[in-house]
Short mmCIF file of C-alpha atoms in Angstrom, two decimals:
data_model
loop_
_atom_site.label_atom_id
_atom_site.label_comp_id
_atom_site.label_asym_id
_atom_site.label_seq_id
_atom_site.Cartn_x
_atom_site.Cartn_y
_atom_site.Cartn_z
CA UNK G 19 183.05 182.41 173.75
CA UNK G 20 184.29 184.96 175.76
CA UNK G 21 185.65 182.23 178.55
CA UNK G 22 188.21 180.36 175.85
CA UNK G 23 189.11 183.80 174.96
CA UNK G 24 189.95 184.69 178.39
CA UNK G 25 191.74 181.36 179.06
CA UNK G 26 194.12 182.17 176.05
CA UNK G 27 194.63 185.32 177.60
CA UNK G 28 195.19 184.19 180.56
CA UNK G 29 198.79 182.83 179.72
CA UNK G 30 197.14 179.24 179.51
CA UNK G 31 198.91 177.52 175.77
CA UNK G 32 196.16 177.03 173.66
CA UNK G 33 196.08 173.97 171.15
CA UNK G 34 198.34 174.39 168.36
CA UNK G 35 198.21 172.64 165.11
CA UNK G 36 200.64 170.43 163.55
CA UNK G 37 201.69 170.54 159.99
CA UNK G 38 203.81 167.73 159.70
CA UNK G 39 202.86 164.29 158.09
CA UNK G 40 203.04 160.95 160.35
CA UNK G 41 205.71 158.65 158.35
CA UNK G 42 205.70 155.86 160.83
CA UNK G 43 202.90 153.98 158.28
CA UNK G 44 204.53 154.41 155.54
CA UNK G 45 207.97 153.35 157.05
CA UNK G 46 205.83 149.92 158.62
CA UNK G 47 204.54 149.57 154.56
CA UNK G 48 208.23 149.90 153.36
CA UNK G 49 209.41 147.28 155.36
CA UNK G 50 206.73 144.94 154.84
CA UNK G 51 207.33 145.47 150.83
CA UNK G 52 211.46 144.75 151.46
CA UNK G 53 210.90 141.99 153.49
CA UNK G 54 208.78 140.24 150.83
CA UNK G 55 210.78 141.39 148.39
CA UNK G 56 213.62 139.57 149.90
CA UNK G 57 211.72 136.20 150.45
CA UNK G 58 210.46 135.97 146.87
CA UNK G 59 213.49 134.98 144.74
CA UNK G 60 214.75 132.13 147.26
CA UNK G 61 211.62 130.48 146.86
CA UNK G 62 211.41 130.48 143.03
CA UNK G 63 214.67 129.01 142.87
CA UNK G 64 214.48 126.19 140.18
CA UNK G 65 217.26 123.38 140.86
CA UNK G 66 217.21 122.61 137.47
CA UNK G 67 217.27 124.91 134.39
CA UNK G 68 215.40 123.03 130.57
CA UNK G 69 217.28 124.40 127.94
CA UNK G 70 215.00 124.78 124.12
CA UNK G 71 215.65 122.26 121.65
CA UNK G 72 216.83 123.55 118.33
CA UNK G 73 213.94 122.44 116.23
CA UNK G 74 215.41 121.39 112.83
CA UNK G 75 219.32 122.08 112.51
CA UNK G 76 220.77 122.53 109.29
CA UNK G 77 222.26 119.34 108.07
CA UNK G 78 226.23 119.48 109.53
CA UNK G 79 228.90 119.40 106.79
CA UNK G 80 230.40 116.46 105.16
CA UNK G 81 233.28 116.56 107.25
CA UNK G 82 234.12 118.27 110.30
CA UNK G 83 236.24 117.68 114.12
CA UNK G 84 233.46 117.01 116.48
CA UNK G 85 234.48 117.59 120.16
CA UNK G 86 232.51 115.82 122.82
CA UNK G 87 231.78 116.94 126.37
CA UNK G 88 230.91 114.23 128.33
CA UNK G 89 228.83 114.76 131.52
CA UNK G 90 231.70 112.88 134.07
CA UNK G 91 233.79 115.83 132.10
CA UNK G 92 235.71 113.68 129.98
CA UNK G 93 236.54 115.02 126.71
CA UNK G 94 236.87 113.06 123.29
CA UNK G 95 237.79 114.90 119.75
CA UNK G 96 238.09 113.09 116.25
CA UNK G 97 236.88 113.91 112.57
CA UNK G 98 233.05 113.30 111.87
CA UNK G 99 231.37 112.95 108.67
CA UNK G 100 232.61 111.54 105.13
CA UNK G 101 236.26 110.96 106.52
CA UNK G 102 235.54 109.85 109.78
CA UNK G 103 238.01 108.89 112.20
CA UNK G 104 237.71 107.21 115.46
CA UNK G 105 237.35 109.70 118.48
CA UNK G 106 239.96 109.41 121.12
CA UNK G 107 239.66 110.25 124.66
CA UNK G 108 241.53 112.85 126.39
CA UNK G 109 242.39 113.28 129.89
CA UNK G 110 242.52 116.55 130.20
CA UNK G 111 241.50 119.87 128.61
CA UNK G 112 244.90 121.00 127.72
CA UNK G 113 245.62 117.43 125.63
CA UNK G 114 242.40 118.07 124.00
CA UNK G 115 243.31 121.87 123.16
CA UNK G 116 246.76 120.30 121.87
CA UNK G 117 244.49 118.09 119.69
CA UNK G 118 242.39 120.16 118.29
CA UNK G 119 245.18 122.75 117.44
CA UNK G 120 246.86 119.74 115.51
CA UNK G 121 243.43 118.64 113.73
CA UNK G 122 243.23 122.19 112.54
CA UNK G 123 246.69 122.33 111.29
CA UNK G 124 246.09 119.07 109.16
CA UNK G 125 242.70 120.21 108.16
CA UNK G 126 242.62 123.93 108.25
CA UNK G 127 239.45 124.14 105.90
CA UNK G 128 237.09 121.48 108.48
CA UNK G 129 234.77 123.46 111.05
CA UNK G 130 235.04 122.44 114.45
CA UNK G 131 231.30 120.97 116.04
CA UNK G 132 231.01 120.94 119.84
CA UNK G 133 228.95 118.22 120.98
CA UNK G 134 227.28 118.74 124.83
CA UNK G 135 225.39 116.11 126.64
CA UNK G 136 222.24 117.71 128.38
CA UNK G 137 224.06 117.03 131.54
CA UNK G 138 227.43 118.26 130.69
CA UNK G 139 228.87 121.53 132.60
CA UNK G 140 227.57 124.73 130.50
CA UNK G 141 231.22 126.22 131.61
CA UNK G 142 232.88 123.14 130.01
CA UNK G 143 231.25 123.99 126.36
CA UNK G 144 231.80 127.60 126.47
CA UNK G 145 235.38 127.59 127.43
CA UNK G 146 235.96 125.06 124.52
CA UNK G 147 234.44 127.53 122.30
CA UNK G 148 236.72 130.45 124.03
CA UNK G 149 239.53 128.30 123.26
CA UNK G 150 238.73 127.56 119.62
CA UNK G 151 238.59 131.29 118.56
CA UNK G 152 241.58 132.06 120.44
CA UNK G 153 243.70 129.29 117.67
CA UNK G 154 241.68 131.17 115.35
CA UNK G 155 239.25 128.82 114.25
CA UNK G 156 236.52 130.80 112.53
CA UNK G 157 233.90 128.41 111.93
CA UNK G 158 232.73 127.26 115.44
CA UNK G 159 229.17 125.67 115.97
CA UNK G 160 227.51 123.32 118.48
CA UNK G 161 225.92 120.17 117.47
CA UNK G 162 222.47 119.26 118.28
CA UNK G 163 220.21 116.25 117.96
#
């Protein structure tokens, strides 16, 4: 005993304890969790999204103006139901906006179905439906099978 005494005395540094806590670990665990983290969600990326099917629908009304969205993106719009009319294609969105804005004139009290194949554009339905309420069409619904 008394010779580690003496060599503290003897100007010789004596161990001294740290108090600090050793991150590296936990830095090499971070990273591990961050890098998985990042590699998950590309790999559970589905090409393909299955959208629910609407089990029974209520039965449509007797007459209405039935928009179709076509999965090459053409567009068709006539009347449906008891006074049916022959649906005509349209070129382009703005003709069928024009279209449908004259339908509703002539038949302000019909509700306007939107009809989407399963391979039609989501974007294409939605911005139909944007641009019904905007002419102030109340009753908007989609159609299903």
């Amino acid at each position: 005993m008394a010779s580690s005494l003496s060599s503290s005395m003897r100007g010789g540094r004596g161990r001294k304890l740290k108090a600090e806590i050793n991150v590296v670990p936990y830095i090499d665990v971070m990273l591990c969790l961050l890098i998985i983290f990042m590699v998950m969600p590309t790999s559970n990326n589905p090409q393909s999204i299955d959208l629910p099917h609407a089990e029974k629908a209520v039965r449509p009304p007797d007459a209405y103006i039935q928009v179709q969205v076509k999965p090459n993106g053409s567009l068709s719009i006539g009347i449906a139901g008891k006074a049916a009319e022959a649906p005509e294609t349209e070129p382009n969105r703005e003709a069928l906006v024009r279209k449908l804005r004259a339908l509703h004139e002539q038949y302000p009290e019909y509700p306007v179905l939107i009809a989407g194949d399963k391979e039609s554009k989501y974007d294409d339905v939605i911005q139909l439906i944007s641009e019904a309420k905007k002419m102030g069409i109340h009753r908007v619904g989609l159609a299903t099978k």
